[in-house]
PDB file of C-alpha atoms and ligand atoms in Angstrom:
ATOM      1  CA  MET A   1     -47.384 -64.647  17.317  1.00  0.00           C
ATOM      2  CA  GLU A   2     -49.907 -66.355  15.438  1.00  0.00           C
ATOM      3  CA  HIS A   3     -48.967 -66.416  11.964  1.00  0.00           C
ATOM      4  CA  PHE A   4     -51.454 -67.246   9.157  1.00  0.00           C
ATOM      5  CA  THR A   5     -50.925 -67.149   5.396  1.00  0.00           C
ATOM      6  CA  THR A   6     -54.818 -68.871   4.520  1.00  0.00           C
ATOM      7  CA  LYS A   7     -58.423 -67.077   5.074  1.00  0.00           C
ATOM      8  CA  ALA A   8     -59.059 -70.295   6.268  1.00  0.00           C
ATOM      9  CA  GLN A   9     -56.789 -70.525   9.108  1.00  0.00           C
ATOM     10  CA  LEU A  10     -57.644 -67.161  10.129  1.00  0.00           C
ATOM     11  CA  GLN A  11     -61.187 -67.092   9.798  1.00  0.00           C
ATOM     12  CA  GLN A  12     -61.495 -70.317  12.299  1.00  0.00           C
ATOM     13  CA  PHE A  13     -58.760 -68.328  14.661  1.00  0.00           C
ATOM     14  CA  LEU A  14     -61.066 -65.408  14.902  1.00  0.00           C
ATOM     15  CA  ALA A  15     -64.208 -67.596  14.687  1.00  0.00           C
ATOM     16  CA  LEU A  16     -63.089 -68.886  18.277  1.00  0.00           C
ATOM     17  CA  GLN A  17     -62.164 -65.009  19.441  1.00  0.00           C
ATOM     18  CA  SER A  18     -65.287 -63.484  18.789  1.00  0.00           C
ATOM     19  CA  ALA A  19     -67.225 -66.430  20.144  1.00  0.00           C
ATOM     20  CA  LYS A  20     -65.410 -65.476  23.391  1.00  0.00           C
ATOM     21  CA  GLY A  21     -66.472 -62.633  22.533  1.00  0.00           C
ATOM     22  CA  LYS A  22     -63.298 -60.765  22.504  1.00  0.00           C
ATOM     23  CA  THR A  23     -62.754 -57.677  20.070  1.00  0.00           C
ATOM     24  CA  ILE A  24     -60.807 -57.779  17.093  1.00  0.00           C
ATOM     25  CA  GLY A  25     -58.466 -54.626  15.788  1.00  0.00           C
ATOM     26  CA  LEU A  26     -56.461 -54.572  12.079  1.00  0.00           C
ATOM     27  CA  VAL A  27     -53.933 -53.050  10.935  1.00  0.00           C
ATOM     28  CA  PRO A  28     -53.368 -53.503   6.722  1.00  0.00           C
ATOM     29  CA  THR A  29     -50.061 -52.904   6.376  1.00  0.00           C
ATOM     30  CA  MET A  30     -47.520 -53.296   3.232  1.00  0.00           C
ATOM     31  CA  GLY A  31     -44.970 -54.307   5.806  1.00  0.00           C
ATOM     32  CA  ALA A  32     -41.188 -53.313   5.663  1.00  0.00           C
ATOM     33  CA  LEU A  33     -42.858 -51.961   9.157  1.00  0.00           C
ATOM     34  CA  HIS A  34     -41.441 -48.599  10.987  1.00  0.00           C
ATOM     35  CA  ASN A  35     -42.328 -46.990  13.714  1.00  0.00           C
ATOM     36  CA  GLY A  36     -45.304 -45.644  11.705  1.00  0.00           C
ATOM     37  CA  HIS A  37     -46.867 -49.134  11.897  1.00  0.00           C
ATOM     38  CA  LEU A  38     -46.260 -49.854  15.180  1.00  0.00           C
ATOM     39  CA  SER A  39     -47.836 -46.708  16.861  1.00  0.00           C
ATOM     40  CA  LEU A  40     -50.833 -48.135  15.073  1.00  0.00           C
ATOM     41  CA  ILE A  41     -50.441 -51.806  16.612  1.00  0.00           C
ATOM     42  CA  LYS A  42     -49.879 -50.157  19.554  1.00  0.00           C
ATOM     43  CA  GLN A  43     -53.268 -48.319  19.497  1.00  0.00           C
ATOM     44  CA  ALA A  44     -54.990 -50.958  18.403  1.00  0.00           C
ATOM     45  CA  GLN A  45     -53.670 -52.949  21.676  1.00  0.00           C
ATOM     46  CA  GLN A  46     -55.053 -50.339  23.604  1.00  0.00           C
ATOM     47  CA  GLN A  47     -58.755 -50.590  22.425  1.00  0.00           C
ATOM     48  CA  CYS A  48     -59.296 -54.364  20.891  1.00  0.00           C
ATOM     49  CA  ASP A  49     -58.820 -57.643  22.348  1.00  0.00           C
ATOM     50  CA  VAL A  50     -57.079 -59.223  19.398  1.00  0.00           C
ATOM     51  CA  VAL A  51     -54.843 -57.613  17.001  1.00  0.00           C
ATOM     52  CA  VAL A  52     -54.559 -58.189  13.324  1.00  0.00           C
ATOM     53  CA  CYS A  53     -51.692 -56.835  11.386  1.00  0.00           C
ATOM     54  CA  SER A  54     -51.608 -57.658   7.697  1.00  0.00           C
ATOM     55  CA  ILE A  55     -48.660 -57.832   5.497  1.00  0.00           C
ATOM     56  CA  PHE A  56     -49.963 -57.419   1.784  1.00  0.00           C
ATOM     57  CA  VAL A  57     -48.383 -55.574  -0.491  1.00  0.00           C
ATOM     58  CA  ASN A  58     -51.174 -55.649  -2.950  1.00  0.00           C
ATOM     59  CA  PRO A  59     -50.803 -55.440  -6.385  1.00  0.00           C
ATOM     60  CA  THR A  60     -54.189 -53.887  -7.851  1.00  0.00           C
ATOM     61  CA  GLN A  61     -52.784 -50.296  -5.928  1.00  0.00           C
ATOM     62  CA  PHE A  62     -49.358 -50.184  -8.258  1.00  0.00           C
ATOM     63  CA  ASN A  63     -50.223 -47.947 -11.254  1.00  0.00           C
ATOM     64  CA  ASP A  64     -46.493 -48.749 -11.893  1.00  0.00           C
ATOM     65  CA  PRO A  65     -45.485 -52.145 -12.496  1.00  0.00           C
ATOM     66  CA  ALA A  66     -41.676 -51.088 -11.554  1.00  0.00           C
ATOM     67  CA  ASP A  67     -42.917 -49.011  -7.932  1.00  0.00           C
ATOM     68  CA  LEU A  68     -44.323 -52.384  -6.903  1.00  0.00           C
ATOM     69  CA  GLU A  69     -41.283 -54.787  -8.316  1.00  0.00           C
ATOM     70  CA  LYS A  70     -38.916 -52.886  -5.958  1.00  0.00           C
ATOM     71  CA  TYR A  71     -41.799 -51.933  -3.020  1.00  0.00           C
ATOM     72  CA  PRO A  72     -39.237 -53.843   0.055  1.00  0.00           C
ATOM     73  CA  ARG A  73     -40.229 -56.603   1.605  1.00  0.00           C
ATOM     74  CA  PRO A  74     -38.181 -57.507   4.567  1.00  0.00           C
ATOM     75  CA  ILE A  75     -40.305 -60.043   6.139  1.00  0.00           C
ATOM     76  CA  ALA A  76     -38.233 -61.944   8.747  1.00  0.00           C
ATOM     77  CA  GLN A  77     -37.197 -58.159  10.178  1.00  0.00           C
ATOM     78  CA  ASP A  78     -41.035 -57.061  10.321  1.00  0.00           C
ATOM     79  CA  ILE A  79     -42.087 -60.392  12.070  1.00  0.00           C
ATOM     80  CA  LYS A  80     -39.444 -60.096  14.605  1.00  0.00           C
ATOM     81  CA  LYS A  81     -41.111 -56.579  15.169  1.00  0.00           C
ATOM     82  CA  LEU A  82     -43.964 -58.207  15.925  1.00  0.00           C
ATOM     83  CA  GLU A  83     -42.976 -60.684  17.938  1.00  0.00           C
ATOM     84  CA  ASP A  84     -41.773 -58.590  20.099  1.00  0.00           C
ATOM     85  CA  ILE A  85     -44.615 -55.598  20.202  1.00  0.00           C
ATOM     86  CA  ASN A  86     -46.716 -58.714  20.779  1.00  0.00           C
ATOM     87  CA  CYS A  87     -49.210 -58.517  17.908  1.00  0.00           C
ATOM     88  CA  ASP A  88     -51.525 -61.190  18.379  1.00  0.00           C
ATOM     89  CA  ILE A  89     -51.456 -62.185  14.372  1.00  0.00           C
ATOM     90  CA  LEU A  90     -50.115 -61.546  11.640  1.00  0.00           C
ATOM     91  CA  PHE A  91     -52.249 -62.303   8.400  1.00  0.00           C
ATOM     92  CA  GLU A  92     -49.670 -62.639   5.310  1.00  0.00           C
ATOM     93  CA  PRO A  93     -51.372 -64.259   2.561  1.00  0.00           C
ATOM     94  CA  ALA A  94     -49.729 -64.606  -1.126  1.00  0.00           C
ATOM     95  CA  VAL A  95     -51.594 -62.757  -3.639  1.00  0.00           C
ATOM     96  CA  ALA A  96     -53.259 -65.947  -5.417  1.00  0.00           C
ATOM     97  CA  GLU A  97     -54.829 -66.505  -1.713  1.00  0.00           C
ATOM     98  CA  ILE A  98     -56.667 -62.954  -2.242  1.00  0.00           C
ATOM     99  CA  TYR A  99     -57.194 -62.265  -5.612  1.00  0.00           C
ATOM    100  CA  ASP A 100     -58.991 -64.833  -8.744  1.00  0.00           C
ATOM    101  CA  ASN A 101     -57.229 -63.761 -11.728  1.00  0.00           C
ATOM    102  CA  ASN A 102     -58.381 -61.184 -13.517  1.00  0.00           C
ATOM    103  CA  GLU A 103     -60.619 -59.185 -11.140  1.00  0.00           C
ATOM    104  CA  HIS A 104     -61.799 -56.000 -12.349  1.00  0.00           C
ATOM    105  CA  TRP A 105     -64.412 -55.006  -9.610  1.00  0.00           C
ATOM    106  CA  HIS A 106     -64.498 -51.500  -8.332  1.00  0.00           C
ATOM    107  CA  LEU A 107     -66.798 -49.392  -5.891  1.00  0.00           C
ATOM    108  CA  ASN A 108     -67.832 -46.077  -7.238  1.00  0.00           C
ATOM    109  CA  ILE A 109     -66.523 -43.400  -4.421  1.00  0.00           C
ATOM    110  CA  GLY A 110     -67.351 -40.381  -5.924  1.00  0.00           C
ATOM    111  CA  PRO A 111     -65.493 -37.545  -6.678  1.00  0.00           C
ATOM    112  CA  LEU A 112     -62.299 -38.040  -4.322  1.00  0.00           C
ATOM    113  CA  GLU A 113     -60.862 -40.948  -5.606  1.00  0.00           C
ATOM    114  CA  ASP A 114     -60.189 -39.016  -8.833  1.00  0.00           C
ATOM    115  CA  LEU A 115     -58.136 -35.802  -6.687  1.00  0.00           C
ATOM    116  CA  LEU A 116     -54.370 -35.285  -5.991  1.00  0.00           C
ATOM    117  CA  GLU A 117     -53.205 -38.949  -5.162  1.00  0.00           C
ATOM    118  CA  GLY A 118     -56.026 -39.905  -7.502  1.00  0.00           C
ATOM    119  CA  LYS A 119     -54.880 -37.461 -10.124  1.00  0.00           C
ATOM    120  CA  TYR A 120     -51.503 -39.055 -10.163  1.00  0.00           C
ATOM    121  CA  ARG A 121     -51.667 -42.783  -9.355  1.00  0.00           C
ATOM    122  CA  PRO A 122     -54.692 -43.662 -11.869  1.00  0.00           C
ATOM    123  CA  GLY A 123     -56.195 -46.938 -10.172  1.00  0.00           C
ATOM    124  CA  HIS A 124     -54.443 -46.445  -6.734  1.00  0.00           C
ATOM    125  CA  TYR A 125     -57.763 -46.358  -4.901  1.00  0.00           C
ATOM    126  CA  GLN A 126     -59.137 -48.495  -6.645  1.00  0.00           C
ATOM    127  CA  GLY A 127     -57.120 -51.683  -5.261  1.00  0.00           C
ATOM    128  CA  VAL A 128     -57.042 -49.617  -1.974  1.00  0.00           C
ATOM    129  CA  THR A 129     -60.975 -50.121  -1.702  1.00  0.00           C
ATOM    130  CA  GLN A 130     -60.585 -53.621  -3.047  1.00  0.00           C
ATOM    131  CA  VAL A 131     -58.209 -55.115  -1.321  1.00  0.00           C
ATOM    132  CA  VAL A 132     -59.422 -53.311   2.180  1.00  0.00           C
ATOM    133  CA  HIS A 133     -63.080 -54.394   1.422  1.00  0.00           C
ATOM    134  CA  LYS A 134     -62.068 -57.904   1.098  1.00  0.00           C
ATOM    135  CA  PHE A 135     -60.019 -57.503   4.354  1.00  0.00           C
ATOM    136  CA  PHE A 136     -62.534 -56.101   6.329  1.00  0.00           C
ATOM    137  CA  ASP A 137     -64.891 -59.273   4.918  1.00  0.00           C
ATOM    138  CA  LEU A 138     -62.756 -61.403   5.967  1.00  0.00           C
ATOM    139  CA  ILE A 139     -61.302 -60.463   9.395  1.00  0.00           C
ATOM    140  CA  LYS A 140     -64.785 -58.533  10.165  1.00  0.00           C
ATOM    141  CA  PRO A 141     -62.973 -55.948  12.607  1.00  0.00           C
ATOM    142  CA  ASP A 142     -64.570 -54.257  15.405  1.00  0.00           C
ATOM    143  CA  VAL A 143     -62.180 -51.476  14.768  1.00  0.00           C
ATOM    144  CA  ALA A 144     -59.633 -50.995  11.855  1.00  0.00           C
ATOM    145  CA  PHE A 145     -56.491 -48.357  12.194  1.00  0.00           C
ATOM    146  CA  PHE A 146     -55.397 -46.499   9.783  1.00  0.00           C
ATOM    147  CA  GLY A 147     -52.832 -43.837   9.298  1.00  0.00           C
ATOM    148  CA  GLN A 148     -53.188 -40.197   8.965  1.00  0.00           C
ATOM    149  CA  LYS A 149     -49.568 -40.307   6.809  1.00  0.00           C
ATOM    150  CA  ASP A 150     -52.344 -41.697   3.471  1.00  0.00           C
ATOM    151  CA  TYR A 151     -55.552 -39.328   4.902  1.00  0.00           C
ATOM    152  CA  GLN A 152     -57.436 -39.528   1.308  1.00  0.00           C
ATOM    153  CA  GLN A 153     -56.994 -43.059   2.181  1.00  0.00           C
ATOM    154  CA  VAL A 154     -58.586 -42.793   5.554  1.00  0.00           C
ATOM    155  CA  LEU A 155     -61.346 -40.503   3.768  1.00  0.00           C
ATOM    156  CA  ILE A 156     -61.695 -42.944   0.885  1.00  0.00           C
ATOM    157  CA  ILE A 157     -61.931 -46.178   3.294  1.00  0.00           C
ATOM    158  CA  ARG A 158     -64.677 -43.291   5.485  1.00  0.00           C
ATOM    159  CA  ARG A 159     -66.912 -43.184   2.158  1.00  0.00           C
ATOM    160  CA  MET A 160     -67.168 -47.218   1.866  1.00  0.00           C
ATOM    161  CA  ILE A 161     -67.737 -47.763   5.246  1.00  0.00           C
ATOM    162  CA  ALA A 162     -70.610 -45.259   5.562  1.00  0.00           C
ATOM    163  CA  LEU A 163     -71.799 -46.289   1.898  1.00  0.00           C
ATOM    164  CA  LEU A 164     -72.234 -50.042   2.592  1.00  0.00           C
ATOM    165  CA  ASN A 165     -72.689 -49.474   6.387  1.00  0.00           C
ATOM    166  CA  MET A 166     -70.026 -51.638   7.539  1.00  0.00           C
ATOM    167  CA  PRO A 167     -69.888 -52.743  10.708  1.00  0.00           C
ATOM    168  CA  VAL A 168     -66.699 -51.111  11.843  1.00  0.00           C
ATOM    169  CA  LYS A 169     -64.958 -48.288  13.216  1.00  0.00           C
ATOM    170  CA  LEU A 170     -62.227 -46.136  11.361  1.00  0.00           C
ATOM    171  CA  ILE A 171     -59.575 -44.753  13.868  1.00  0.00           C
ATOM    172  CA  MET A 172     -57.604 -42.233  11.945  1.00  0.00           C
ATOM    173  CA  CYS A 173     -53.813 -42.209  13.957  1.00  0.00           C
ATOM    174  CA  PRO A 174     -51.191 -39.062  14.025  1.00  0.00           C
ATOM    175  CA  ILE A 175     -48.312 -39.415  11.346  1.00  0.00           C
ATOM    176  CA  GLU A 176     -45.270 -40.956  12.983  1.00  0.00           C
ATOM    177  CA  ARG A 177     -41.566 -38.748  12.104  1.00  0.00           C
ATOM    178  CA  GLU A 178     -38.324 -38.633  12.361  1.00  0.00           C
ATOM    179  CA  THR A 179     -36.726 -36.605  15.106  1.00  0.00           C
ATOM    180  CA  ASP A 180     -35.601 -34.147  11.988  1.00  0.00           C
ATOM    181  CA  GLY A 181     -39.604 -34.271  10.860  1.00  0.00           C
ATOM    182  CA  LEU A 182     -39.472 -36.240   8.038  1.00  0.00           C
ATOM    183  CA  ALA A 183     -42.251 -38.708   8.074  1.00  0.00           C
ATOM    184  CA  MET A 184     -41.455 -42.323   8.210  1.00  0.00           C
ATOM    185  CA  SER A 185     -42.455 -44.670   4.967  1.00  0.00           C
ATOM    186  CA  SER A 186     -41.242 -47.435   3.612  1.00  0.00           C
ATOM    187  CA  ARG A 187     -40.182 -46.206   0.877  1.00  0.00           C
ATOM    188  CA  ASN A 188     -37.288 -43.699   2.778  1.00  0.00           C
ATOM    189  CA  ILE A 189     -34.676 -46.627   2.533  1.00  0.00           C
ATOM    190  CA  HIS A 190     -34.558 -46.137  -0.650  1.00  0.00           C
ATOM    191  CA  LEU A 191     -33.864 -42.629  -0.644  1.00  0.00           C
ATOM    192  CA  ALA A 192     -29.721 -41.446  -1.101  1.00  0.00           C
ATOM    193  CA  ALA A 193     -28.276 -39.539   2.092  1.00  0.00           C
ATOM    194  CA  ASP A 194     -28.877 -36.116  -0.466  1.00  0.00           C
ATOM    195  CA  ASP A 195     -32.116 -37.305  -0.874  1.00  0.00           C
ATOM    196  CA  ARG A 196     -32.900 -38.120   2.648  1.00  0.00           C
ATOM    197  CA  LYS A 197     -31.619 -34.426   3.459  1.00  0.00           C
ATOM    198  CA  HIS A 198     -33.454 -32.763   0.612  1.00  0.00           C
ATOM    199  CA  ALA A 199     -36.699 -34.445   1.374  1.00  0.00           C
ATOM    200  CA  LEU A 200     -37.426 -32.627   4.730  1.00  0.00           C
ATOM    201  CA  ILE A 201     -38.108 -30.008   2.476  1.00  0.00           C
ATOM    202  CA  LEU A 202     -41.767 -31.523   2.735  1.00  0.00           C
ATOM    203  CA  SER A 203     -42.317 -31.607   6.790  1.00  0.00           C
ATOM    204  CA  GLN A 204     -40.509 -27.851   7.021  1.00  0.00           C
ATOM    205  CA  THR A 205     -43.010 -26.426   4.330  1.00  0.00           C
ATOM    206  CA  LEU A 206     -45.990 -27.741   6.203  1.00  0.00           C
ATOM    207  CA  ASN A 207     -44.857 -26.329   9.203  1.00  0.00           C
ATOM    208  CA  LYS A 208     -44.072 -23.183   7.837  1.00  0.00           C
ATOM    209  CA  ILE A 209     -47.620 -22.744   5.857  1.00  0.00           C
ATOM    210  CA  LYS A 210     -49.251 -24.126   9.189  1.00  0.00           C
ATOM    211  CA  GLN A 211     -47.596 -20.996  10.936  1.00  0.00           C
ATOM    212  CA  HIS A 212     -48.609 -18.579   8.437  1.00  0.00           C
ATOM    213  CA  PHE A 213     -52.291 -19.775   7.672  1.00  0.00           C
ATOM    214  CA  ASP A 214     -54.528 -16.976   6.972  1.00  0.00           C
ATOM    215  CA  ILE A 215     -57.987 -18.443   5.083  1.00  0.00           C
ATOM    216  CA  ASN A 216     -57.784 -15.111   2.995  1.00  0.00           C
ATOM    217  CA  ASN A 217     -54.001 -15.413   1.985  1.00  0.00           C
ATOM    218  CA  ILE A 218     -54.269 -19.363   0.485  1.00  0.00           C
ATOM    219  CA  PRO A 219     -53.354 -18.676  -3.432  1.00  0.00           C
ATOM    220  CA  ALA A 220     -50.402 -16.540  -2.050  1.00  0.00           C
ATOM    221  CA  LEU A 221     -49.606 -19.476   0.182  1.00  0.00           C
ATOM    222  CA  LYS A 222     -49.539 -22.452  -2.039  1.00  0.00           C
ATOM    223  CA  GLN A 223     -47.755 -20.178  -4.259  1.00  0.00           C
ATOM    224  CA  GLN A 224     -44.924 -20.344  -1.704  1.00  0.00           C
ATOM    225  CA  ALA A 225     -44.774 -23.963  -0.573  1.00  0.00           C
ATOM    226  CA  GLU A 226     -44.220 -24.446  -4.456  1.00  0.00           C
ATOM    227  CA  ASP A 227     -41.859 -22.039  -5.181  1.00  0.00           C
ATOM    228  CA  GLU A 228     -39.762 -23.181  -2.188  1.00  0.00           C
ATOM    229  CA  ILE A 229     -40.267 -27.238  -2.646  1.00  0.00           C
ATOM    230  CA  ASN A 230     -38.890 -26.913  -6.313  1.00  0.00           C
ATOM    231  CA  SER A 231     -35.643 -24.688  -5.400  1.00  0.00           C
ATOM    232  CA  LYS A 232     -34.775 -27.918  -3.508  1.00  0.00           C
ATOM    233  CA  PRO A 233     -32.612 -30.042  -6.336  1.00  0.00           C
ATOM    234  CA  GLY A 234     -33.875 -33.139  -7.137  1.00  0.00           C
ATOM    235  CA  VAL A 235     -36.902 -32.799  -5.747  1.00  0.00           C
ATOM    236  CA  GLN A 236     -39.959 -32.281  -8.395  1.00  0.00           C
ATOM    237  CA  LEU A 237     -43.167 -31.865  -6.984  1.00  0.00           C
ATOM    238  CA  ASP A 238     -46.520 -33.546  -7.830  1.00  0.00           C
ATOM    239  CA  TYR A 239     -48.720 -31.686  -5.485  1.00  0.00           C
ATOM    240  CA  PHE A 240     -49.115 -28.859  -2.947  1.00  0.00           C
ATOM    241  CA  ALA A 241     -52.673 -28.463  -1.935  1.00  0.00           C
ATOM    242  CA  ILE A 242     -54.580 -26.141   0.785  1.00  0.00           C
ATOM    243  CA  ALA A 243     -57.518 -28.431   1.049  1.00  0.00           C
ATOM    244  CA  ASP A 244     -61.074 -28.249   2.951  1.00  0.00           C
ATOM    245  CA  GLY A 245     -60.034 -31.845   5.048  1.00  0.00           C
ATOM    246  CA  GLU A 246     -63.729 -33.493   4.563  1.00  0.00           C
ATOM    247  CA  THR A 247     -63.897 -32.965   0.790  1.00  0.00           C
ATOM    248  CA  LEU A 248     -60.253 -31.913  -0.399  1.00  0.00           C
ATOM    249  CA  LEU A 249     -61.694 -29.810  -3.080  1.00  0.00           C
ATOM    250  CA  PRO A 250     -59.998 -26.025  -2.573  1.00  0.00           C
ATOM    251  CA  ALA A 251     -60.094 -24.847   1.331  1.00  0.00           C
ATOM    252  CA  ASN A 252     -62.564 -22.183   1.601  1.00  0.00           C
ATOM    253  CA  LYS A 253     -63.808 -19.972   4.558  1.00  0.00           C
ATOM    254  CA  ASN A 254     -66.511 -23.245   5.862  1.00  0.00           C
ATOM    255  CA  SER A 255     -64.015 -25.625   6.071  1.00  0.00           C
ATOM    256  CA  LYS A 256     -64.337 -26.976   9.287  1.00  0.00           C
ATOM    257  CA  ILE A 257     -60.860 -28.881   9.013  1.00  0.00           C
ATOM    258  CA  THR A 258     -58.328 -27.400   7.044  1.00  0.00           C
ATOM    259  CA  ILE A 259     -55.567 -29.762   5.618  1.00  0.00           C
ATOM    260  CA  ALA A 260     -52.254 -29.133   3.725  1.00  0.00           C
ATOM    261  CA  LEU A 261     -51.211 -32.079   1.309  1.00  0.00           C
ATOM    262  CA  VAL A 262     -48.285 -32.897  -0.794  1.00  0.00           C
ATOM    263  CA  ALA A 263     -46.658 -34.554  -3.131  1.00  0.00           C
ATOM    264  CA  ALA A 264     -43.347 -35.147  -4.209  1.00  0.00           C
ATOM    265  CA  LYS A 265     -40.813 -37.072  -6.124  1.00  0.00           C
ATOM    266  CA  VAL A 266     -37.421 -36.477  -4.420  1.00  0.00           C
ATOM    267  CA  GLY A 267     -34.785 -38.649  -6.436  1.00  0.00           C
ATOM    268  CA  HIS A 268     -36.227 -41.572  -7.380  1.00  0.00           C
ATOM    269  CA  THR A 269     -38.910 -41.729  -4.660  1.00  0.00           C
ATOM    270  CA  ARG A 270     -42.296 -40.892  -4.714  1.00  0.00           C
ATOM    271  CA  LEU A 271     -43.012 -38.879  -0.724  1.00  0.00           C
ATOM    272  CA  ILE A 272     -46.279 -37.649   0.417  1.00  0.00           C
ATOM    273  CA  ASP A 273     -46.965 -36.157   3.841  1.00  0.00           C
ATOM    274  CA  ASN A 274     -49.725 -34.342   4.928  1.00  0.00           C
ATOM    275  CA  MET A 275     -50.797 -31.491   7.987  1.00  0.00           C
ATOM    276  CA  ILE A 276     -53.651 -30.183   9.470  1.00  0.00           C
ATOM    277  CA  ILE A 277     -53.446 -27.020   9.264  1.00  0.00           C
ATOM    278  CA  ALA A 278     -56.432 -25.346  10.883  1.00  0.00           C
ATOM    279  CA  GLY A 279     -59.235 -26.718  12.721  1.00  0.00           C
TER     280      GLY A 279
HETATM  281  P1  AMP B   1     -48.533 -48.785   4.419  1.00  0.00           P
HETATM  282  O1  AMP B   1     -47.884 -50.139   4.515  1.00  0.00           O
HETATM  283  O2  AMP B   1     -47.426 -47.459   3.741  1.00  0.00           O
HETATM  284  O3  AMP B   1     -49.883 -49.206   3.418  1.00  0.00           O
HETATM  285  O4  AMP B   1     -49.246 -48.594   5.137  1.00  0.00           O
HETATM  286  C1  AMP B   1     -50.132 -49.140   6.683  1.00  0.00           C
HETATM  287  C2  AMP B   1     -51.018 -48.064   7.087  1.00  0.00           C
HETATM  288  O5  AMP B   1     -49.358 -47.180   7.894  1.00  0.00           O
HETATM  289  C3  AMP B   1     -51.393 -47.260   6.555  1.00  0.00           C
HETATM  290  O6  AMP B   1     -52.348 -46.622   7.841  1.00  0.00           O
HETATM  291  C4  AMP B   1     -50.515 -45.487   6.799  1.00  0.00           C
HETATM  292  O7  AMP B   1     -51.137 -44.822   6.549  1.00  0.00           O
HETATM  293  C5  AMP B   1     -50.029 -45.914   8.308  1.00  0.00           C
HETATM  294  N1  AMP B   1     -48.316 -45.508   8.110  1.00  0.00           N
HETATM  295  C6  AMP B   1     -47.390 -45.207   6.955  1.00  0.00           C
HETATM  296  N2  AMP B   1     -46.716 -44.675   7.645  1.00  0.00           N
HETATM  297  C7  AMP B   1     -47.323 -43.778   8.892  1.00  0.00           C
HETATM  298  C8  AMP B   1     -46.459 -42.868   9.838  1.00  0.00           C
HETATM  299  N3  AMP B   1     -45.490 -42.660   9.438  1.00  0.00           N
HETATM  300  N4  AMP B   1     -47.244 -42.685  10.905  1.00  0.00           N
HETATM  301  C9  AMP B   1     -48.406 -43.312  11.102  1.00  0.00           C
HETATM  302  N5  AMP B   1     -48.972 -44.306  10.162  1.00  0.00           N
HETATM  303  C10 AMP B   1     -48.266 -44.251   8.856  1.00  0.00           C
END
């Protein structure tokens, strides 16, 4: 595997690949790789000739400095996992390689930015669009792979691509779960044993709402979901939404896709999950 830490090295290598007519797939991550990340890389390997995985804990998308500080960074293990699945390139830049001091520009993506995650993590999607825009510019991927786990992020990037006519195809990959249903996340390692058990309420509730979904009964379903999640010790719900899969506004009879999305603090760890429940 090629391991680059500078833009110049990466671009030089990719220019050679493009000249040979190879297609480039990009899987952006913040590291602490788990099977969810690896499933994106495997999908990229099926669709592209050369796969770049980036590991960059992007400071501009953290609204909480303590969260940034404690974000896991097991780089040696990550490199081993990438080598084991034959990833072609790891791009692992330092912050100064990506940002100038005091960089403050931001793309206005519209209302999607301020809903749900955007409301609870002000500025989060400004940071996401900054870094993904920079990586698209630098790497010029033919295809970029993102997880449904961060569904709102997928919608934001899709909107950015459309607004700026970026020549990249976006693929959304399914959520990988532990055998008991917990969505895989780099943050799960912070869960204490009890919290790990209580965290199951998120995927269990999503499943239940999917089973009982009825477009005429959304307020009651939402209330039931909120009550069940709030009844678990150590779980503090931020939101449970039953939303239109394109706008993330409340679902309605015209919604082509209906999705339930949840965010909660479990112990000290904030988790998100979602499930497409109709469409
Ligand atoms: P992160 O390192 O958390 O920024 O995630 C990097 C990419 O992996 C994002 O596109 C995520 O949506 C995706 N991802 C994270 N968790 C999962 C999962 N459990 N299953 C599939 N993809 C995931």
